[in-house]
Short mmCIF file of C-alpha atoms in Angstrom, two decimals:
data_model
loop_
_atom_site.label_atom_id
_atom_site.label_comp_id
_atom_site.label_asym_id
_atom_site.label_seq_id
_atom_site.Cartn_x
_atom_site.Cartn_y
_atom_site.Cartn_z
CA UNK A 26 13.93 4.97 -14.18
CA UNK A 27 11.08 3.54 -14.36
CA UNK A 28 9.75 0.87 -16.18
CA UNK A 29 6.91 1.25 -19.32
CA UNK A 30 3.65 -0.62 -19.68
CA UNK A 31 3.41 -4.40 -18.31
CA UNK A 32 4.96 -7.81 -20.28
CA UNK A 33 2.35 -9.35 -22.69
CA UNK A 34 1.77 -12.65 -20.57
CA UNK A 35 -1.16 -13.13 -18.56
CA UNK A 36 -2.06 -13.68 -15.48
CA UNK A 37 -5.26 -15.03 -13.88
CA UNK A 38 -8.18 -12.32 -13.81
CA UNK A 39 -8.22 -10.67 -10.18
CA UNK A 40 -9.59 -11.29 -7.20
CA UNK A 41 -9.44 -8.25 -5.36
CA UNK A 42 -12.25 -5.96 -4.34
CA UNK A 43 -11.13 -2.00 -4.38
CA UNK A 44 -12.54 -0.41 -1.27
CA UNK A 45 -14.66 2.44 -1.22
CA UNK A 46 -15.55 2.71 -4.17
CA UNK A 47 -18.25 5.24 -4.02
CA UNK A 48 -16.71 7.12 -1.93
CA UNK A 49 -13.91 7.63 -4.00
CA UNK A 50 -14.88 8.58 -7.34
CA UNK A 51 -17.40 11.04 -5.00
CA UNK A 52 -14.39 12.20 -3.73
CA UNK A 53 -12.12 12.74 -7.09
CA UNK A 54 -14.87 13.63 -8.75
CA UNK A 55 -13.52 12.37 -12.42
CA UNK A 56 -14.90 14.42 -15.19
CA UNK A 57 -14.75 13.88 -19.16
CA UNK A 58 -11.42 15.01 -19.98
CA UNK A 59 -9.38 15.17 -16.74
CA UNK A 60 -6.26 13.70 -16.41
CA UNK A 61 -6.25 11.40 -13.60
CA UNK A 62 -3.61 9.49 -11.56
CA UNK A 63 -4.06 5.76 -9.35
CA UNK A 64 -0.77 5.94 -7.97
CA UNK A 65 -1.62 2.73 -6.62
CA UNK A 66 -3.20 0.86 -9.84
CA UNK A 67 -3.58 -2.17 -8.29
CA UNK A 68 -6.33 -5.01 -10.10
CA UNK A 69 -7.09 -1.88 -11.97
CA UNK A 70 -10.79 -1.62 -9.48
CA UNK A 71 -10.95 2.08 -9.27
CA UNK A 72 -9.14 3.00 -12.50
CA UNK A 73 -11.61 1.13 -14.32
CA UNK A 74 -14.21 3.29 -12.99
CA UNK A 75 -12.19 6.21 -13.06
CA UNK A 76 -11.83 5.53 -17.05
CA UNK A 77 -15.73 5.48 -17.75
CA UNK A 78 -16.21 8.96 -16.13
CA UNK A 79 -13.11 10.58 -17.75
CA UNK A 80 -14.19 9.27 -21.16
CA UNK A 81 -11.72 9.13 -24.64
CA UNK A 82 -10.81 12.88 -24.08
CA UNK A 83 -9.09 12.23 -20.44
CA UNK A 84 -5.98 10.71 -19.53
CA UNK A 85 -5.73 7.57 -17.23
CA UNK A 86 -2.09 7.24 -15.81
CA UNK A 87 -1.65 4.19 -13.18
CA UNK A 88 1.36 3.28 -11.67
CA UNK A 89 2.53 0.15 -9.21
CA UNK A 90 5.62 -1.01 -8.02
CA UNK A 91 4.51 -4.76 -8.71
CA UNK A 92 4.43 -5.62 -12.62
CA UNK A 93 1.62 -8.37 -11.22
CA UNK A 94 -0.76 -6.28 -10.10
CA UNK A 95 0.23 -4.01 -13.65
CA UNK A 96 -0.92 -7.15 -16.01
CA UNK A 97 -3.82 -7.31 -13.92
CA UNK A 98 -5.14 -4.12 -14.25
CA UNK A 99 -4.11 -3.81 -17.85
CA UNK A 100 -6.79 -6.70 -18.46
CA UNK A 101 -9.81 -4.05 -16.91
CA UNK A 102 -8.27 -0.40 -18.37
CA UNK A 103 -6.94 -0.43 -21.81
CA UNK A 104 -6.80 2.24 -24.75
CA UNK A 105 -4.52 5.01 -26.25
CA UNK A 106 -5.51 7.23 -23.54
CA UNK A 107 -4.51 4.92 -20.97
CA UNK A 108 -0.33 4.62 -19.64
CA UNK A 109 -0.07 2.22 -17.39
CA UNK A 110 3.76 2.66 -15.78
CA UNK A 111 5.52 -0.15 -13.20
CA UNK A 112 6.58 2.90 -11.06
CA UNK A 113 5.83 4.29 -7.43
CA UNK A 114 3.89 7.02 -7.21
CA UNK A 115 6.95 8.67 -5.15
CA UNK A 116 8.53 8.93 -8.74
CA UNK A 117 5.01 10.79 -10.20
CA UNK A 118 7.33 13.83 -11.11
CA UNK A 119 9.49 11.36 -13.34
CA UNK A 120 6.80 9.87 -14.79
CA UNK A 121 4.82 12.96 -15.93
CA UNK A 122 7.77 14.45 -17.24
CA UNK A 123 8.17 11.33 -19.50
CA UNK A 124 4.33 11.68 -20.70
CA UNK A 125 5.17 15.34 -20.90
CA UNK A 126 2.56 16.35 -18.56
CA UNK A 127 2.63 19.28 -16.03
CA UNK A 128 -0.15 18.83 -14.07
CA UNK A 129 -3.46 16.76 -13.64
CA UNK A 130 -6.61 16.73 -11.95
CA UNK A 131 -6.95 13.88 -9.82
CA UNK A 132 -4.87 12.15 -7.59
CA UNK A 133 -5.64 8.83 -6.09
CA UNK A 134 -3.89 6.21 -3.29
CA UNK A 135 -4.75 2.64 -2.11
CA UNK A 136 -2.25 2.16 0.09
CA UNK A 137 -3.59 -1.21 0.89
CA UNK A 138 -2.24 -4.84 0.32
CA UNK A 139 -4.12 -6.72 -3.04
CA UNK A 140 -5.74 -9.75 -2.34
CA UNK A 141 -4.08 -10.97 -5.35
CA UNK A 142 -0.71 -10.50 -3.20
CA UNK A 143 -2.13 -12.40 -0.47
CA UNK A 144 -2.77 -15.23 -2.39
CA UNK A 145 0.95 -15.20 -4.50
CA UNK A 146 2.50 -17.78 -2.65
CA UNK A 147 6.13 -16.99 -4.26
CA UNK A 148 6.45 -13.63 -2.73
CA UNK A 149 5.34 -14.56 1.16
CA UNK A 150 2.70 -11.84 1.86
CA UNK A 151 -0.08 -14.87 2.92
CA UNK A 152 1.09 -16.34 6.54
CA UNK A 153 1.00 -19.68 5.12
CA UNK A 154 3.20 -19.06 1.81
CA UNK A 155 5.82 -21.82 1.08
CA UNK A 156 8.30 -19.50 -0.89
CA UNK A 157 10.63 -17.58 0.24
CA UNK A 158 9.74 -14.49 2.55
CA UNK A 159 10.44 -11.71 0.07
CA UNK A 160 7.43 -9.38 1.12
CA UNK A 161 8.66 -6.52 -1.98
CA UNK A 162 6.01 -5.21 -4.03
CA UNK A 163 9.20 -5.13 -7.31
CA UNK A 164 11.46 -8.03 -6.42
CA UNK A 165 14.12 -6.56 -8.56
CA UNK A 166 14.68 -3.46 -6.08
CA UNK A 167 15.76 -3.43 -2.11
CA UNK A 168 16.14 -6.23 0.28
CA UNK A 169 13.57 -9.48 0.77
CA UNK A 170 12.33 -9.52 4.50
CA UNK A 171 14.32 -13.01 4.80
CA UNK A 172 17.83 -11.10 4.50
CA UNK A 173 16.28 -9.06 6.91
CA UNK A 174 15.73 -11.58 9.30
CA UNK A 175 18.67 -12.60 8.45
CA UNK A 176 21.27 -9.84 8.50
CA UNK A 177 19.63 -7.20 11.47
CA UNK A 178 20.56 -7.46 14.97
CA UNK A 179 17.81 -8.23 17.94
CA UNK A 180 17.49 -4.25 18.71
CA UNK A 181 17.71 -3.27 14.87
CA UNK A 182 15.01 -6.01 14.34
CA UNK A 183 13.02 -5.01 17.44
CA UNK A 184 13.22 -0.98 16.16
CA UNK A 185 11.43 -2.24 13.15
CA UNK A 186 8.71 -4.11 14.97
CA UNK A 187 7.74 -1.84 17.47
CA UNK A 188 8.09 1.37 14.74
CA UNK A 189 6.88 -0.22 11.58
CA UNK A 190 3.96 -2.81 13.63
CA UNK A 191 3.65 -0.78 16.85
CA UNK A 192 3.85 -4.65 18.07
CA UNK A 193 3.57 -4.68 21.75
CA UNK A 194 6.01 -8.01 22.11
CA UNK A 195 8.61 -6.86 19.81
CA UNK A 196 11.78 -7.20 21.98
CA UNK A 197 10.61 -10.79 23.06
CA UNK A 198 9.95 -11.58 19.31
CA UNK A 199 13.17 -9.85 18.14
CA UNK A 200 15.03 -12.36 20.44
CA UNK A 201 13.16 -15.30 19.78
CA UNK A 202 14.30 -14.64 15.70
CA UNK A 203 17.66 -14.40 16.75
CA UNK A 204 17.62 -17.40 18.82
CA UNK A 205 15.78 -19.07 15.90
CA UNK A 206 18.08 -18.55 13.15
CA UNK A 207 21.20 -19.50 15.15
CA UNK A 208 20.03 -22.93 14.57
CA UNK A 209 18.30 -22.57 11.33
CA UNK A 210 17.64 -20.07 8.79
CA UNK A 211 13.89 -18.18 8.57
CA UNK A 212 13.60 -18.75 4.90
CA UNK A 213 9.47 -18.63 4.78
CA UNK A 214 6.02 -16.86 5.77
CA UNK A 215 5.69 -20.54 7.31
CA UNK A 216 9.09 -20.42 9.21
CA UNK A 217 8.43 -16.70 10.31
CA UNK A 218 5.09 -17.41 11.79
CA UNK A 219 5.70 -20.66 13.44
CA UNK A 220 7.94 -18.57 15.36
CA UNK A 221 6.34 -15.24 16.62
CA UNK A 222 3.15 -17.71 17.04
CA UNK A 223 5.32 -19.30 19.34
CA UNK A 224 6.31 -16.15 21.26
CA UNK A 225 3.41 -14.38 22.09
CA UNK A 226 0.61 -16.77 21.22
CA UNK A 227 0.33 -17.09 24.83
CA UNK A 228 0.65 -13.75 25.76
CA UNK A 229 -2.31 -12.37 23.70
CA UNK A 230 -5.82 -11.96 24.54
CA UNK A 231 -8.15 -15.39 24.19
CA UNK A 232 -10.62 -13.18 22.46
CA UNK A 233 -8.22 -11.60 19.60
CA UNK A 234 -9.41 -12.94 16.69
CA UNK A 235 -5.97 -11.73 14.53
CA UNK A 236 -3.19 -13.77 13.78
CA UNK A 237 -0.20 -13.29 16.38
CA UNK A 238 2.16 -12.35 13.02
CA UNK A 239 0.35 -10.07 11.96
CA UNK A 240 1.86 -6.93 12.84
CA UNK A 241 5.05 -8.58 12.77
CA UNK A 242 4.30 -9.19 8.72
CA UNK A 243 3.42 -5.65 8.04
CA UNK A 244 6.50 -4.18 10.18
CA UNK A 245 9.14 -6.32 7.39
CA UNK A 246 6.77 -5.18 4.61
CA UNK A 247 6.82 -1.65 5.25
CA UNK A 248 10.78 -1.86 5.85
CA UNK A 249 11.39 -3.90 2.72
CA UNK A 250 9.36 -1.84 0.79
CA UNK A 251 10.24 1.58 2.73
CA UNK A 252 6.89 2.37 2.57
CA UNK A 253 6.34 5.21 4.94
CA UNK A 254 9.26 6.78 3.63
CA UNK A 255 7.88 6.70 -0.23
CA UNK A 256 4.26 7.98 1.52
CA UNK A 257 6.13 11.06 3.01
CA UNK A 258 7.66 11.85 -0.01
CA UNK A 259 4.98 12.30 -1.79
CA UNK A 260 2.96 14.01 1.09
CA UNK A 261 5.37 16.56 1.34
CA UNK A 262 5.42 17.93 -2.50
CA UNK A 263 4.18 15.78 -4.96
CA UNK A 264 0.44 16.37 -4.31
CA UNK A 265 1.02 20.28 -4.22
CA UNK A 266 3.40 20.81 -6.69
CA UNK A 267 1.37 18.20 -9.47
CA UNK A 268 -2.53 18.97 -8.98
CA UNK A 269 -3.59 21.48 -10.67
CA UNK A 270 -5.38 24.08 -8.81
CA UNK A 271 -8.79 22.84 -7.65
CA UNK A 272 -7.90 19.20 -7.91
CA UNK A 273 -8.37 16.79 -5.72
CA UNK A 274 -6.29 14.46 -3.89
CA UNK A 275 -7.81 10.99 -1.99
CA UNK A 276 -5.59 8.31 0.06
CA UNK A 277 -7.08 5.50 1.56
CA UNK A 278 -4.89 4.13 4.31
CA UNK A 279 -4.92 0.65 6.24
CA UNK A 280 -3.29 1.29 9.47
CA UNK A 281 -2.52 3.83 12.19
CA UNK A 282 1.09 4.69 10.87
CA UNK A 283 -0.04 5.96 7.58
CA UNK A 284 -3.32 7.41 8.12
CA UNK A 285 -1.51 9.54 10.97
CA UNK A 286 0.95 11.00 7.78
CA UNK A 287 -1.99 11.68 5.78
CA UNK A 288 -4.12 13.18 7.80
CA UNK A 289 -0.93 15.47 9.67
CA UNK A 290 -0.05 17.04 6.07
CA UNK A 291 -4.30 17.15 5.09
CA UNK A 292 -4.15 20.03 7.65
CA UNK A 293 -2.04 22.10 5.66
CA UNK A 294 -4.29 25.01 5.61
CA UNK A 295 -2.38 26.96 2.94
CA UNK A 296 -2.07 24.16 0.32
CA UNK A 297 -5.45 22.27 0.93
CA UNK A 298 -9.45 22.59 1.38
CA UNK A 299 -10.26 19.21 3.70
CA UNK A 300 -12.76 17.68 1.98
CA UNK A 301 -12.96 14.93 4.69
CA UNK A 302 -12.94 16.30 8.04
CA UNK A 303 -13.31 12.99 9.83
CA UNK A 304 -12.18 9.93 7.55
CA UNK A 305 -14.79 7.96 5.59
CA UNK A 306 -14.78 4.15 6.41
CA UNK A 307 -16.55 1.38 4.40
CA UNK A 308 -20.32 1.36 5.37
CA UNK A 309 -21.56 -2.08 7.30
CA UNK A 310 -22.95 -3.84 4.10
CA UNK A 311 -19.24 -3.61 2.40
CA UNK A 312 -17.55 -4.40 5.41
CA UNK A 313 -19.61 -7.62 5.54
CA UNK A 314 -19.19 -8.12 2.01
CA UNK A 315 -15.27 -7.56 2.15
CA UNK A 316 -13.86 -7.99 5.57
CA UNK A 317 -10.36 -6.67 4.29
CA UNK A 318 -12.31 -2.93 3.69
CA UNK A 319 -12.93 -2.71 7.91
CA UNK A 320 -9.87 -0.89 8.20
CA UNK A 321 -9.87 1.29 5.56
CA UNK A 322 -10.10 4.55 5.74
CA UNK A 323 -10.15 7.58 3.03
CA UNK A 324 -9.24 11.14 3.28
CA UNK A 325 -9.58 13.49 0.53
CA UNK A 326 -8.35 17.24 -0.19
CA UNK A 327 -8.55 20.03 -2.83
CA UNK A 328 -5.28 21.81 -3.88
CA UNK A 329 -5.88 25.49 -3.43
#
C-alpha cells in the first residue's frame, strides 16, 4: 500500500530546477478546477505551478517513491486541496481509489533524476558519494545496487549494462566487477567508479566529455528501481483507463530507453491525439542555464 503524506521533519529547501517548464503547463494545460496528477512530484517545481493555475477548486495529487523529494515538495505545494502520496505513479489506480477519485484531467511525468538526489551522499546517486551504493528512490523496497554487484553473475551483470545503459564495454566492465569483488567488496559510488573508470577510461574517446560510469550508474538504477518496468505499466493502461476524455497526458524522458516506450505507445491512434509530433527539448537559454535539461525531452497526448 502505499504510504500517506510525508514525516513532519525538514529538510533543506531544494535545489533542483524542473525542466521545461513552459512547455509543460502549455502542454497540460491546467485549468481552475481540474484535477491534476505529477506522478513524479519531485522538489514540487511543476506542481507548484500546476497549483496556481488549478486554483482552490482543483485537486493537486503528487506522488514519489522517495519520501525526500515528498518533504521537499510539501515545503512549495501545500493546502486541503493538495494530497501529496509516497507512491509510484505505477500504483495511480490504488491511489485514486483511496482519494475516491475516478478520473482526472491531467497527467504529468519527470522521469528524470533530482538534483537533490545527486547531491544525497547516503543513497550513492552522485559518482563521488561515500555511502553505500543503494541507488533506490524508497530504500525500504527492492534490492540496493551494492547487493547487486554483489550477488549477479558477470553475464547477469553484463545483461543489465548493455540493456539498462546500452554501455558499449559492458562485458569487459561486468568482468572487471567480478574480478574486483573477489578481493574486496564494491560497497560505494566511489568503489564502483574507481573501477569501470579503470576499465574503459582508456577505451573512450579523448573528446567525451561524460564520466566513463555513467551509463554504468543509470543501468543499476533502473534495475534497482525496475524502472522501465513501472514506465510500461503505466503506458499500457493507466493513462487510458484514468484521464478523462480530452485530458492530457505529458512525460518528459532522459534517455533513449524510455523515450523509445513513450513515444511507441504515443502512437496509439485509437486511444490518443499526439500533441507532440516530434519531442520538445529545452530551448538554448535553459540548456545553458541548466545543463541537466539538454537531454530532456517531452511528449504530450490527449486521451480520446
Amino acid at each position: 500500500m502505499p504510504s500517506s503524506s510525508p514525516s513532519d521533519s525538514t529538510p533543506p529547501l531544494s535545489v533542483h530546477l524542473p525542466v521545461l517548464m513552459r512547455e509543460v503547463l502549455r502542454a497540460i494545460n491546467p485549468q481552475p478546477g481540474q484535477i491534476i496528477v505529477d506522478g513524479t512530484a519531485g522538489g514540487g517545481g511543476h506542481s507548484r505551478e500546476i497549483l496556481k493555475r488549478i486554483g482552490e477548486t482543483g485537486t493537486l495529487i503528487g506522488l514519489d517513491r522517495d519520501p525526500m523529494m515528498l518533504k521537499l515538495a510539501a515545503q512549495k505545494v501545500q493546502g486541503e486541496n493538495v494530497h501529496l502520496v509516497q507512491a509510484s505513479y505505477a500504483l495511480l489506480p490504488q491511489v485514486l481509489e483511496d482519494l475516491g477519485i475516478a478520473q482526472v484531467d491531467g497527467i504529468l511525468l519527470d522521469l528524470g533524476l533530482s538534483s537533490d538526489q545527486l547531491a544525497d551522499r547516503r543513497r550513492g546517486f552522485g559518482f563521488a558519494a561515500e555511502g553505500p551504493l543503494d541507488l533506490r528512490f524508497d530504500t525500504t523496497a527492492g534490492e540496493p545496487a551494492w547487493q547487486l554487484l554483489e550477488r549477479l553473475n558477470e553475464e547477469e551483470l553484463a545483461t543489465i549494462f548493455m540493456e539498462f545503459g546500452e554501455e558499449r564495454f559492458a562485458t569487459q566492465i561486468a568482468a572487471r566487477i567480478v574480478e574486483t569483488r573477489k578481493r574486496k567488496p564494491i560497497l560505494t559510488a566511489q568503489d564502483l567508479t574507481t573501477v569501470v573508470t579503470a576499465e574503459v577510461s582508456s577505451k573512450r574517446s579523448a573528446r567525451s566529455d561524460r564520466q566513463p560510469a555513467t551509463r554504468v550508474f543509470q543501468a543499476l538504477r533502473i534495475a534497482a528501481n525496475e524502472e522501465l518496468g513501472q514506465l510500461e505499466v503505466f503506458l499500457k493502461s493507466h493513462l487510458q483507463d484514468f484521464l478523462k476524455t480530452g485530458g492530457r497526458g505529458a512525460i518528459i524522458s532522459f534517455h533513449s530507453l524510455e523515450d523509445r516506450l513513450v513515444k511507441n505507445a504515443f502512437r496509439d491512434k485509437h486511444r490518443f491525439r499526439l500533441l507532440t509530433p516530434k519531442p520538445v527539448i529545452p530551448a538554448a537559454v535553459e540548456q545553458r542555464a541548466n545543463p541537466r535539461s539538454r537531454s530532456a525531452k517531452l511528449r504530450a497526448v490527449e486521451r480520446l
